[in-house]
CSV table of C-alpha atoms in Angstrom, one decimal:
chain,number,residue,atom,x,y,z
O,7,UNK,CA,-27.3,-28.6,2.8
O,8,UNK,CA,-29.6,-28.4,5.8
O,9,UNK,CA,-28.1,-25.0,6.5
O,10,UNK,CA,-27.7,-23.3,3.5
O,11,UNK,CA,-28.8,-19.8,4.8
O,12,UNK,CA,-25.8,-18.7,6.4
O,13,UNK,CA,-24.2,-15.2,6.5
O,14,UNK,CA,-22.9,-12.5,3.9
O,15,UNK,CA,-21.2,-9.8,4.7
O,16,UNK,CA,-21.9,-6.7,3.2
O,17,UNK,CA,-19.1,-5.3,0.1
O,18,UNK,CA,-19.1,-2.3,2.3
O,19,UNK,CA,-18.4,-4.0,5.5
O,20,UNK,CA,-16.0,-6.2,3.9
O,21,UNK,CA,-13.2,-3.2,3.0
O,22,UNK,CA,-13.4,-1.8,5.7
O,23,UNK,CA,-12.4,-5.0,7.6
O,24,UNK,CA,-9.8,-5.7,5.2
O,25,UNK,CA,-8.0,-2.7,5.4
O,26,UNK,CA,-8.7,-1.1,8.8
O,27,UNK,CA,-7.0,2.4,9.7
O,28,UNK,CA,-5.9,2.7,5.6
O,29,UNK,CA,-8.2,5.7,5.0
O,30,UNK,CA,-5.7,6.7,8.6
O,31,UNK,CA,-2.1,6.3,7.2
O,32,UNK,CA,0.5,6.9,9.4
O,33,UNK,CA,3.6,9.0,7.9
O,34,UNK,CA,6.7,8.1,9.7
O,35,UNK,CA,8.4,11.8,11.2
O,36,UNK,CA,11.8,10.1,11.2
O,37,UNK,CA,11.6,10.5,7.9
O,38,UNK,CA,12.4,14.0,6.3
O,39,UNK,CA,10.9,15.6,3.0
O,40,UNK,CA,13.0,15.3,-0.3
O,41,UNK,CA,13.0,16.7,-4.0
O,42,UNK,CA,12.8,14.4,-6.8
O,43,UNK,CA,15.6,12.5,-7.4
O,44,UNK,CA,17.5,11.1,-10.2
O,45,UNK,CA,16.2,8.2,-12.2
O,46,UNK,CA,16.0,4.8,-10.1
O,47,UNK,CA,18.3,2.3,-10.3
O,48,UNK,CA,17.1,-1.2,-8.6
O,49,UNK,CA,19.1,-4.1,-8.4
O,50,UNK,CA,16.2,-7.0,-8.4
O,51,UNK,CA,17.4,-10.2,-6.7
O,52,UNK,CA,15.9,-13.4,-8.3
O,53,UNK,CA,15.4,-16.2,-6.4
O,54,UNK,CA,15.2,-19.2,-7.5
O,55,UNK,CA,15.7,-23.4,-6.9
O,56,UNK,CA,16.3,-26.1,-9.2
O,57,UNK,CA,16.6,-24.0,-12.4
O,58,UNK,CA,13.3,-21.9,-11.8
O,59,UNK,CA,12.3,-19.1,-10.7
O,60,UNK,CA,10.8,-18.2,-7.4
O,61,UNK,CA,6.7,-17.4,-8.5
O,62,UNK,CA,7.5,-14.5,-6.9
O,63,UNK,CA,9.8,-13.1,-8.8
O,64,UNK,CA,7.2,-12.1,-11.3
O,65,UNK,CA,5.2,-9.8,-8.3
O,66,UNK,CA,8.4,-7.9,-7.5
O,67,UNK,CA,9.3,-7.3,-11.1
O,68,UNK,CA,6.3,-5.3,-11.5
O,69,UNK,CA,6.6,-3.6,-8.3
O,70,UNK,CA,10.0,-2.7,-9.3
O,71,UNK,CA,8.8,-1.3,-12.4
O,72,UNK,CA,6.3,1.3,-10.8
O,73,UNK,CA,10.0,2.9,-10.0
O,74,UNK,CA,10.7,3.6,-12.8
O,75,UNK,CA,14.3,3.5,-14.5
O,76,UNK,CA,16.5,0.0,-14.8
O,77,UNK,CA,16.1,-2.6,-13.3
O,78,UNK,CA,18.7,-5.3,-12.7
O,79,UNK,CA,18.3,-9.3,-12.2
O,80,UNK,CA,20.7,-10.7,-10.2
O,81,UNK,CA,20.9,-14.7,-10.6
O,82,UNK,CA,23.6,-15.8,-7.8
O,83,UNK,CA,24.1,-19.4,-7.0
O,84,UNK,CA,26.6,-22.5,-8.2
O,85,UNK,CA,27.5,-24.3,-11.3
O,86,UNK,CA,24.5,-27.2,-10.7
O,87,UNK,CA,21.6,-24.4,-9.6
O,88,UNK,CA,21.4,-24.2,-13.1
O,89,UNK,CA,22.0,-20.2,-13.9
O,90,UNK,CA,21.8,-20.3,-17.5
O,91,UNK,CA,18.2,-20.9,-17.1
O,92,UNK,CA,16.7,-19.3,-14.7
O,93,UNK,CA,19.4,-16.4,-16.5
O,94,UNK,CA,17.0,-17.2,-19.9
O,95,UNK,CA,13.9,-17.2,-18.2
O,96,UNK,CA,14.4,-14.4,-15.9
O,97,UNK,CA,15.5,-12.2,-19.6
O,98,UNK,CA,11.8,-12.7,-20.9
O,99,UNK,CA,10.6,-10.6,-18.7
O,100,UNK,CA,10.7,-6.4,-18.7
O,101,UNK,CA,14.3,-6.0,-17.0
O,102,UNK,CA,17.3,-4.3,-18.4
O,103,UNK,CA,19.7,-6.9,-18.0
O,104,UNK,CA,20.5,-9.9,-15.7
O,105,UNK,CA,23.4,-10.2,-13.8
O,106,UNK,CA,24.7,-14.0,-12.9
O,107,UNK,CA,27.2,-14.5,-10.2
O,108,UNK,CA,28.6,-17.8,-9.9
O,109,UNK,CA,30.9,-19.6,-6.7
O,110,UNK,CA,30.5,-22.5,-4.6
O,111,UNK,CA,29.8,-20.4,-1.6
O,112,UNK,CA,26.7,-19.4,-2.9
O,113,UNK,CA,24.8,-23.0,-2.9
O,114,UNK,CA,21.8,-22.9,-1.1
O,115,UNK,CA,21.4,-19.4,-1.2
O,116,UNK,CA,23.2,-18.8,2.1
O,117,UNK,CA,22.5,-15.3,3.6
O,118,UNK,CA,26.2,-14.8,4.3
O,119,UNK,CA,28.0,-14.9,1.2
O,120,UNK,CA,25.2,-12.8,-0.3
O,121,UNK,CA,24.4,-10.5,1.1
O,122,UNK,CA,27.8,-8.8,0.9
O,123,UNK,CA,28.0,-9.7,-2.7
O,124,UNK,CA,24.6,-7.6,-3.5
O,125,UNK,CA,26.2,-4.5,-1.5
O,126,UNK,CA,29.4,-4.9,-3.5
O,127,UNK,CA,27.1,-4.7,-6.6
O,128,UNK,CA,25.0,-1.4,-5.0
O,129,UNK,CA,28.6,0.2,-4.6
O,130,UNK,CA,30.1,-0.7,-7.2
O,131,UNK,CA,27.4,0.5,-10.1
O,132,UNK,CA,25.7,2.9,-7.8
O,133,UNK,CA,21.9,1.7,-7.8
O,134,UNK,CA,19.3,3.2,-5.9
O,135,UNK,CA,17.3,0.7,-5.2
O,136,UNK,CA,17.2,-2.9,-3.8
O,137,UNK,CA,14.3,-5.4,-3.6
O,138,UNK,CA,13.3,-8.9,-4.0
O,139,UNK,CA,10.0,-10.6,-2.5
O,140,UNK,CA,9.6,-10.9,0.9
O,141,UNK,CA,9.8,-14.8,1.2
O,142,UNK,CA,12.0,-17.0,3.8
O,143,UNK,CA,14.7,-16.5,1.9
O,144,UNK,CA,14.3,-12.5,1.3
O,145,UNK,CA,13.9,-11.7,4.6
O,146,UNK,CA,17.4,-13.6,5.5
O,147,UNK,CA,19.1,-11.8,3.2
O,148,UNK,CA,17.8,-8.3,3.2
O,149,UNK,CA,18.0,-7.2,7.0
O,150,UNK,CA,21.6,-8.5,6.6
O,151,UNK,CA,22.0,-6.2,3.3
O,152,UNK,CA,20.0,-3.0,5.1
O,153,UNK,CA,23.0,-3.4,7.8
O,154,UNK,CA,25.8,-3.4,5.8
O,155,UNK,CA,24.3,-0.8,3.6
O,156,UNK,CA,23.9,1.7,7.4
O,157,UNK,CA,20.4,2.2,6.4
O,158,UNK,CA,16.3,1.1,7.2
O,159,UNK,CA,15.0,-1.7,5.9
O,160,UNK,CA,11.3,-1.5,4.7
O,161,UNK,CA,10.0,-4.8,4.9
O,162,UNK,CA,6.2,-6.1,3.4
O,163,UNK,CA,6.2,-3.1,0.7
O,164,UNK,CA,2.2,-3.2,-0.5
O,165,UNK,CA,2.5,-0.3,-2.9
O,166,UNK,CA,4.9,2.1,-4.3
O,167,UNK,CA,3.7,5.2,-4.2
O,168,UNK,CA,7.3,7.2,-5.3
O,169,UNK,CA,11.3,6.4,-5.5
O,170,UNK,CA,11.2,7.5,-1.4
O,171,UNK,CA,7.5,6.3,-0.5
O,172,UNK,CA,6.1,3.0,0.5
O,173,UNK,CA,2.9,1.7,1.7
O,174,UNK,CA,3.2,-1.0,4.4
O,175,UNK,CA,1.3,-2.9,6.9
O,176,UNK,CA,1.9,-2.7,10.4
O,177,UNK,CA,0.6,-3.7,13.7
O,178,UNK,CA,-0.7,-7.6,12.4
O,179,UNK,CA,-2.3,-5.7,9.2
O,180,UNK,CA,-4.3,-3.7,11.0
O,181,UNK,CA,-2.9,-0.9,10.1
O,182,UNK,CA,-1.2,0.2,6.9
O,183,UNK,CA,1.6,2.9,7.4
O,184,UNK,CA,3.3,4.8,4.6
O,185,UNK,CA,7.0,5.5,5.0
O,186,UNK,CA,9.4,8.2,3.2
O,187,UNK,CA,12.8,7.4,3.4
O,188,UNK,CA,15.4,9.7,2.9
O,189,UNK,CA,18.2,6.8,3.1
O,190,UNK,CA,20.2,7.4,-0.2
O,191,UNK,CA,19.9,3.6,-0.6
O,192,UNK,CA,16.4,2.1,-0.9
O,193,UNK,CA,16.1,-1.4,0.7
O,194,UNK,CA,12.9,-3.2,0.6
O,195,UNK,CA,10.9,-6.4,0.1
O,196,UNK,CA,7.8,-6.9,-1.6
O,197,UNK,CA,4.2,-8.6,-0.6
O,198,UNK,CA,4.1,-10.7,-3.7
O,199,UNK,CA,0.1,-10.8,-3.5
O,200,UNK,CA,-0.4,-7.0,-3.5
O,201,UNK,CA,1.1,-7.1,-7.1
O,202,UNK,CA,0.5,-8.3,-10.3
O,203,UNK,CA,2.4,-11.0,-11.6
O,204,UNK,CA,4.5,-8.7,-14.7
O,205,UNK,CA,4.2,-10.4,-18.4
O,206,UNK,CA,6.9,-11.3,-20.4
O,207,UNK,CA,8.4,-8.6,-22.5
O,208,UNK,CA,9.4,-10.6,-25.7
O,209,UNK,CA,12.6,-8.0,-25.8
O,210,UNK,CA,14.8,-10.3,-24.1
O,211,UNK,CA,18.0,-8.8,-21.3
O,212,UNK,CA,21.0,-8.8,-21.7
O,213,UNK,CA,23.1,-11.9,-19.9
O,214,UNK,CA,26.6,-11.0,-18.3
O,215,UNK,CA,28.6,-12.6,-16.0
O,216,UNK,CA,29.6,-11.2,-12.7
O,217,UNK,CA,32.7,-10.9,-11.0
O,218,UNK,CA,33.4,-13.9,-8.7
O,219,UNK,CA,35.7,-11.3,-6.4
O,220,UNK,CA,32.6,-9.6,-5.3
O,221,UNK,CA,31.0,-13.0,-3.1
O,222,UNK,CA,31.3,-13.1,0.5
O,223,UNK,CA,33.0,-15.9,2.9
O,224,UNK,CA,31.7,-18.4,3.6
O,225,UNK,CA,31.1,-18.7,7.0
O,226,UNK,CA,28.0,-20.5,7.4
O,227,UNK,CA,28.0,-24.1,6.4
O,228,UNK,CA,24.7,-25.8,4.8
O,229,UNK,CA,24.0,-28.8,6.7
O,230,UNK,CA,20.6,-30.3,5.7
O,231,UNK,CA,16.9,-29.3,4.3
O,232,UNK,CA,13.9,-31.2,5.4
O,233,UNK,CA,11.0,-30.9,3.1
O,234,UNK,CA,7.4,-32.5,2.3
O,235,UNK,CA,6.4,-33.5,-0.6
O,236,UNK,CA,3.1,-33.4,-1.7
O,237,UNK,CA,0.9,-33.2,-4.6
O,238,UNK,CA,-1.3,-30.7,-3.8
O,239,UNK,CA,-0.7,-27.1,-4.1
O,240,UNK,CA,1.9,-25.0,-2.8
O,241,UNK,CA,0.2,-22.8,0.1
O,242,UNK,CA,1.6,-19.5,-1.0
O,243,UNK,CA,1.0,-19.4,-4.0
O,244,UNK,CA,-2.4,-21.9,-4.5
O,245,UNK,CA,-5.2,-20.6,-6.5
O,246,UNK,CA,-7.9,-22.5,-3.4
O,247,UNK,CA,-6.6,-22.8,0.2
O,248,UNK,CA,-9.0,-24.5,2.6
O,249,UNK,CA,-7.8,-23.9,6.6
O,250,UNK,CA,-8.8,-25.5,9.1
O,251,UNK,CA,-9.1,-23.7,13.2
O,252,UNK,CA,-9.3,-25.1,16.4
O,253,UNK,CA,-12.7,-25.9,15.9
O,254,UNK,CA,-12.0,-29.7,14.8
O,255,UNK,CA,-10.9,-30.3,17.6
O,256,UNK,CA,-8.0,-32.7,17.2
O,257,UNK,CA,-5.7,-33.5,14.3
O,258,UNK,CA,-7.5,-36.6,13.1
O,259,UNK,CA,-11.0,-34.5,12.4
O,260,UNK,CA,-8.6,-31.9,10.7
O,261,UNK,CA,-7.1,-35.1,8.4
O,262,UNK,CA,-10.2,-36.6,7.8
O,263,UNK,CA,-12.7,-33.1,7.5
O,264,UNK,CA,-10.1,-30.6,5.8
O,265,UNK,CA,-7.6,-32.4,3.5
O,266,UNK,CA,-10.7,-33.9,2.3
O,267,UNK,CA,-12.4,-30.9,1.2
O,268,UNK,CA,-8.9,-29.8,0.2
O,269,UNK,CA,-8.6,-32.8,-2.3
O,270,UNK,CA,-12.0,-32.1,-3.9
O,271,UNK,CA,-11.5,-28.2,-4.5
O,272,UNK,CA,-7.7,-28.9,-5.7
O,273,UNK,CA,-6.7,-26.6,-2.6
O,274,UNK,CA,-4.0,-26.1,-1.1
O,275,UNK,CA,-4.0,-26.9,3.1
O,276,UNK,CA,-4.1,-24.4,5.6
O,277,UNK,CA,-3.9,-23.7,9.1
O,278,UNK,CA,-4.6,-21.0,11.8
O,279,UNK,CA,-2.1,-21.2,14.5
O,280,UNK,CA,-4.5,-22.7,17.8
O,281,UNK,CA,-4.6,-25.4,15.3
O,282,UNK,CA,-1.1,-25.6,14.7
O,283,UNK,CA,-0.3,-25.0,18.0
O,284,UNK,CA,-2.8,-27.8,19.2
O,285,UNK,CA,-0.7,-30.2,17.2
O,286,UNK,CA,-3.5,-30.3,14.2
O,287,UNK,CA,-1.2,-29.4,11.7
O,288,UNK,CA,2.3,-29.1,10.9
O,289,UNK,CA,3.5,-25.6,11.5
O,290,UNK,CA,4.3,-25.0,7.8
O,291,UNK,CA,0.5,-24.8,7.3
O,292,UNK,CA,0.6,-21.5,9.4
O,293,UNK,CA,-1.8,-19.3,7.6
O,294,UNK,CA,-1.7,-15.4,9.1
O,295,UNK,CA,1.0,-13.0,10.3
O,296,UNK,CA,3.7,-15.2,12.1
O,297,UNK,CA,2.8,-17.9,9.3
O,298,UNK,CA,2.0,-17.7,5.4
O,299,UNK,CA,0.5,-14.7,3.9
O,300,UNK,CA,-1.4,-15.8,1.1
O,301,UNK,CA,-4.0,-14.3,-1.6
O,302,UNK,CA,-5.6,-17.0,-3.6
O,303,UNK,CA,-9.0,-16.7,-5.3
O,304,UNK,CA,-10.1,-19.2,-2.8
O,305,UNK,CA,-9.6,-18.9,0.7
O,306,UNK,CA,-12.2,-21.4,3.2
O,307,UNK,CA,-12.0,-20.7,6.4
O,308,UNK,CA,-13.2,-24.0,8.8
O,309,UNK,CA,-14.2,-23.8,12.1
O,310,UNK,CA,-11.7,-20.2,12.8
O,311,UNK,CA,-12.7,-17.4,14.8
O,312,UNK,CA,-10.9,-15.5,12.7
O,313,UNK,CA,-8.0,-13.8,15.1
O,314,UNK,CA,-6.4,-10.6,14.0
O,315,UNK,CA,-3.3,-12.3,13.4
O,316,UNK,CA,-4.9,-14.8,10.9
O,317,UNK,CA,-7.0,-12.1,9.2
O,318,UNK,CA,-3.7,-10.2,8.8
O,319,UNK,CA,-2.5,-13.5,5.9
O,320,UNK,CA,-6.0,-13.5,4.3
O,321,UNK,CA,-6.6,-10.0,3.9
O,322,UNK,CA,-5.6,-10.4,0.0
O,323,UNK,CA,-7.8,-13.3,-0.7
O,324,UNK,CA,-10.1,-12.3,-3.7
O,325,UNK,CA,-13.0,-14.8,-2.1
O,326,UNK,CA,-13.8,-15.4,1.4
O,327,UNK,CA,-15.6,-18.3,2.5
O,328,UNK,CA,-16.4,-19.2,6.6
O,329,UNK,CA,-17.7,-22.2,7.8
O,330,UNK,CA,-18.3,-21.6,11.8
O,331,UNK,CA,-21.3,-22.5,14.6
O,332,UNK,CA,-21.2,-19.3,16.2
O,333,UNK,CA,-22.2,-16.3,14.4
O,334,UNK,CA,-20.4,-13.6,16.2
O,335,UNK,CA,-17.2,-15.1,15.0
O,336,UNK,CA,-15.2,-12.0,13.9
O,337,UNK,CA,-14.6,-14.4,11.0
O,338,UNK,CA,-17.7,-13.2,9.0
O,339,UNK,CA,-17.2,-10.2,9.3
O,340,UNK,CA,-14.5,-10.0,6.4
O,341,UNK,CA,-16.5,-13.1,5.1
O,342,UNK,CA,-17.8,-12.8,1.0
O,343,UNK,CA,-20.0,-16.0,1.9
O,344,UNK,CA,-20.4,-17.2,6.2
O,345,UNK,CA,-22.3,-20.6,6.8
O,346,UNK,CA,-23.2,-20.6,10.0
O,347,UNK,CA,-23.6,-24.2,10.6
O,348,UNK,CA,-21.3,-27.4,12.3
O,349,UNK,CA,-18.4,-27.7,10.2
O,350,UNK,CA,-18.7,-31.7,11.3
O,351,UNK,CA,-22.0,-32.3,8.9
O,352,UNK,CA,-21.5,-28.8,6.3
O,353,UNK,CA,-18.1,-29.5,5.1
O,354,UNK,CA,-18.8,-33.3,4.5
O,355,UNK,CA,-21.8,-32.2,2.9
O,356,UNK,CA,-19.8,-29.8,1.0
O,357,UNK,CA,-17.0,-31.9,-0.4
O,358,UNK,CA,-19.6,-34.6,-0.7
O,359,UNK,CA,-21.6,-32.0,-3.6
O,360,UNK,CA,-18.0,-30.6,-4.9
O,361,UNK,CA,-17.0,-34.3,-5.7
O,362,UNK,CA,-20.2,-34.9,-8.4
O,363,UNK,CA,-19.3,-32.0,-10.5
């Protein structure tokens, strides 16, 4: 490219930019210190769809292992959800056992009947920890679980330090808080990008049927779901992501510049909040604090200035590459590779170069 002499940030600057204030972790004064409790007994809600585990389940298992003790996986749904296949798949991983709950009211994983079910299992079996991946489903179910148990929920956990101490982002990811919970039962969701996926154990967890009487009442009704199908990788779990920002100027440019580059790289398509608010891309493609948190091997930011809310969603990306004509754009402070150039020239050239290989 004619603008090849781009900008590259030092690794020191990169580390500082990705983990602001981490050296000054905030410890919540609301929690009192306590002596080490008995061994953890964890209930892990296993999210699934169409007979397959949600990819975030594997990362959540790794996080649960940090607690020590036994881990029970909960597979819940209707018979039509291929629960046996889901349970068999989950049993290959390091779990003590799998509990399968089947009821018509559990179809579509509605939070209203699921939350009481989880609470009933916790109270009956004496679980000390309840966790799941920090997905849309997890964020819907677990606040209800915490409320029913009358405990505080800890969201988006990035690190498990001990049975009662966790690390999580606050202030749009601009600071990292270390919190210690004095609640008897810890309810928390896992930021999957912060943990490696669990590997198959080869031992095989036992599978047992749960009691249907523990299922909550059907106080909500499933109406419909509208999904956009695409051959591109899923944004939340893609190894490569190409995102466009306000700099692409309009939807036509987004479609003609960002999407071809993503397709050439075999990447998922993302967008900044500014691009979504301007109508350049669907809100399902939004990356950032109020969108999706991604952790790809490669993240390409095109025409994105780098607002704090956006950076909070890409902090776990392994390699960040930015293309922007403004050399003072904040995105360059966190980028591993930066190219100061007109995106309308640079992005198409990059697309052609990738296509030739």
